[in-house]
Amino acid sequence: MTNIKSISPTSRQEGHAELLMEVDDEGIVTKGMYFSITPVRGLEKMVLDKSPETIPVLCQRICGVCPIPHTLASAEAVDASLDIEVPKAGKILRELTLLAHNINSAAIHHFLIAPDFVPEDKYATAIQSVSAVRKATQYLVDVVAGEGIHPSDIRIGGMAQNISPLAKEKITERMTDLKGTLENHVKLMKGFIEESDLPKGLGVVDSPLFATTQFYGDVNDFNLDDVTEVLPEAWYGNEEVGKRACTVIPLMNGVNVETGPRARMAKFAGFKDNGVIGFHIARADEMLLNYQRIMELLDELDTSAPARADFDFKGTGKLGIGVIEAPRGTNVHMANIKDGKTQFYSAIVPTTWNIPTMGPATEGYSHELAPHVIRAFDPCLSCATHVMVVDDDDKKVLKNEMLKI
Amino acid sequence: MVLGTYKEALSARATDSKIQKVAQDGGIASALLIHALEEGIIEGAVVAGDPNDDWAPYPQVATNADEVLQAAGTKYSMSPNVFGIKEAARQFGLEKIGTVVVPCQMQGIRKAQAYPFSIRFIGDKIKLLIGIFCMENFPMASLDTFSEAMMDSSLNDVKKMDIGKGKFRINTTDGTKDIPLKKTHGYEQSGCNICNDYVAEWSDVSTGSVGSPDGWSTVLTRTDNGVDLFTSAVDVGLIETKPIEEVKPGLPLLEKLAKGKKDKSKKEIERRTKMGIPTPVLY
Ligand code: SF4
């Protein structure tokens, strides 16, 4: 006999989502469906007919958890449509911003999963460690990009300006100080996670990995022709879910994928583990890789070099694509600028890629463990949601034109 | 109190001839910034530079005495230094910041310190606020009109601008020219007509020429930080002082002008309110 279990909303994640599970008599999940119930984000429409420099400013508001990847993906997409080559120092500053943000975001996630892994008497230690890591990395984002949350100085063409030698010195100092703190933090969290008695096979997925690079993101490894999107009705095979789900389902070469730290680490850093424990370990290990990269880039940064290119804001009329390796996976924004105005804008954000993969990942284990699986993906729904419910009475998705690529 | 809260009023000037040479009056703002830099009270200051030598001021970050002196002297158009503070705290990496601003900017900064919207982690980095007396401020187009149309001189040739004794004066390569201050009326920023603060009441230290003899400045120390810095600059001999009671015209003139500005602005606010124009609420 099939029973239905529903968790709504799923907790300790950003935004609202629902996990609907079919379970057998023993309570084992036989079919997992995870879908967003967060209202539409709508920004792709708001940026239409705006001038290029407005676009990243609006698009960074897609999410307050992940504003940096959205600003960057947006700026990269517009840069590409305007045919701009960002100068080297600008690229370095952009990447530094993202790396620091990714470490910060992983630390926030440790805060969210603390109740799952951290013994109560170690709670204060873990939270203080999270705060110390966040403080240092947010300092970098503040100085380099103007604001820690919605950065004002990531601009079309590069960065508003380079940083001063003194600022570089200070960042280097803080980052050098961070080394011990971060290593201890990663060791602490990995220790808790490895001691957990969650089953090893919980949350193991075998969907193709989707990641373009270990760091920053590379549009050359992303082929838009491989992407298709299907509407939730068709994907979930459940009319009720189809009506209520607020995202489309993006597929790569016709199948759903896994994106995020584990995908990057498995593809580019030889990471082998899978499942809930594997996701968490990969996310923690990636913090250290990001840290090393920060130190390399700081060394490379020439503070006297220009950080921003001159450009013609009129645009080429071609589709520009920005691909950023965000904390939760690959973030893709697309823009077309012509006559100085946005003609088209679309974004496929990390959690959207993972949504179809997360539900099935709960299968084969007790439904009581399912929330662990969802949290291991660190979903973030506010940015992922973009289907418009036009008929409010029966909640039917009547129009889907804003999703068309 | 028409001069706001202050601890001490003095007449003062910088003793260093290098400062005297470039300063507007007594060189107090420059001397205090340099002293604060040297003492490590601030790491840098946002000052009104003139990067293109055309009197269009632009906020610049000065981290040593030379850079402070380069920006010395009053510019009669607005330098958006408040904006510069954010840059100083971010891309310049300064954690202890000073600036010299006019009263309306001072109000903005104090308000931003209390309500830090979009200036997270900046308010507490502001360590020194020097306010300068201000009766009005001119858009660049107005300065251009005074100089080019009324005094037949290109702004690029103007070496110094000055308001005093009822005149707007410029020093150019071919001598000093002036127009009566009356002729500049109507050319000021319209906001200045509803501005009620003449002496930068919210600063750590306020300074300006009015009240003191030529080459000297009137100084009002207002906060503990302001008093400490000023006293220390006097102690090391960077600034010399005279009791304000001993100089002419002294505080009575300053009070008269400060009161005049408050009265005038109140009237203008009432006039605008009657016409249904939104005006700021003053507390
Ligand atoms: S008069 Fe008031 S409003 Fe005008 S510039 Fe001076 S301080 Fe600002």
PDB file of C-alpha atoms in Angstrom, chain A residues 139 142-144 146-149 152-153 161-164 166-167 170 174, chain B residues 43 63 86-87 89-96 118-122 125:
ATOM      1  CA  TYR A 139      35.143  41.916   5.002  1.00  0.00           C
ATOM      2  CA  ASP A 142      32.721  44.681   1.525  1.00  0.00           C
ATOM      3  CA  VAL A 143      36.046  46.172   0.530  1.00  0.00           C
ATOM      4  CA  VAL A 144      36.344  44.750  -2.970  1.00  0.00           C
ATOM      5  CA  GLY A 146      31.357  47.830  -1.993  1.00  0.00           C
ATOM      6  CA  GLU A 147      28.704  45.951  -0.026  1.00  0.00           C
ATOM      7  CA  GLY A 148      28.684  42.534   1.581  1.00  0.00           C
ATOM      8  CA  ILE A 149      25.090  41.803   0.690  1.00  0.00           C
ATOM      9  CA  SER A 152      27.330  48.041  -5.504  1.00  0.00           C
ATOM     10  CA  ASP A 153      30.687  47.972  -7.219  1.00  0.00           C
ATOM     11  CA  GLN A 161      37.445  50.646  -9.253  1.00  0.00           C
ATOM     12  CA  ASN A 162      40.529  48.755  -8.219  1.00  0.00           C
ATOM     13  CA  ILE A 163      41.384  48.569  -4.531  1.00  0.00           C
ATOM     14  CA  SER A 164      44.176  50.604  -2.949  1.00  0.00           C
ATOM     15  CA  LEU A 166      46.532  49.576   1.671  1.00  0.00           C
ATOM     16  CA  ALA A 167      43.250  47.728   1.138  1.00  0.00           C
ATOM     17  CA  LYS A 170      44.612  44.649   4.890  1.00  0.00           C
ATOM     18  CA  ARG A 174      42.900  39.236   7.343  1.00  0.00           C
TER      19      ARG A 174
ATOM     20  CA  GLU B  43      44.260  56.617   8.453  1.00  0.00           C
ATOM     21  CA  THR B  63      46.489  59.666   3.427  1.00  0.00           C
ATOM     22  CA  LYS B  86      32.066  54.949   1.461  1.00  0.00           C
ATOM     23  CA  GLU B  87      34.839  54.586  -1.088  1.00  0.00           C
ATOM     24  CA  ALA B  89      35.991  52.620   3.828  1.00  0.00           C
ATOM     25  CA  ARG B  90      35.713  50.119   1.014  1.00  0.00           C
ATOM     26  CA  GLN B  91      38.199  50.158  -1.846  1.00  0.00           C
ATOM     27  CA  PHE B  92      40.720  52.299   0.038  1.00  0.00           C
ATOM     28  CA  GLY B  93      40.532  49.970   3.023  1.00  0.00           C
ATOM     29  CA  LEU B  94      40.493  52.757   5.617  1.00  0.00           C
ATOM     30  CA  GLU B  95      39.195  51.847   9.045  1.00  0.00           C
ATOM     31  CA  LYS B  96      39.647  55.278  10.641  1.00  0.00           C
ATOM     32  CA  SER B 118      23.542  51.079   2.652  1.00  0.00           C
ATOM     33  CA  ILE B 119      26.571  52.169   4.642  1.00  0.00           C
ATOM     34  CA  ARG B 120      27.012  49.066   6.759  1.00  0.00           C
ATOM     35  CA  PHE B 121      30.158  49.076   8.867  1.00  0.00           C
ATOM     36  CA  ILE B 122      31.021  52.638   7.920  1.00  0.00           C
ATOM     37  CA  LYS B 125      34.880  54.022  11.048  1.00  0.00           C
TER      38      LYS B 125
END
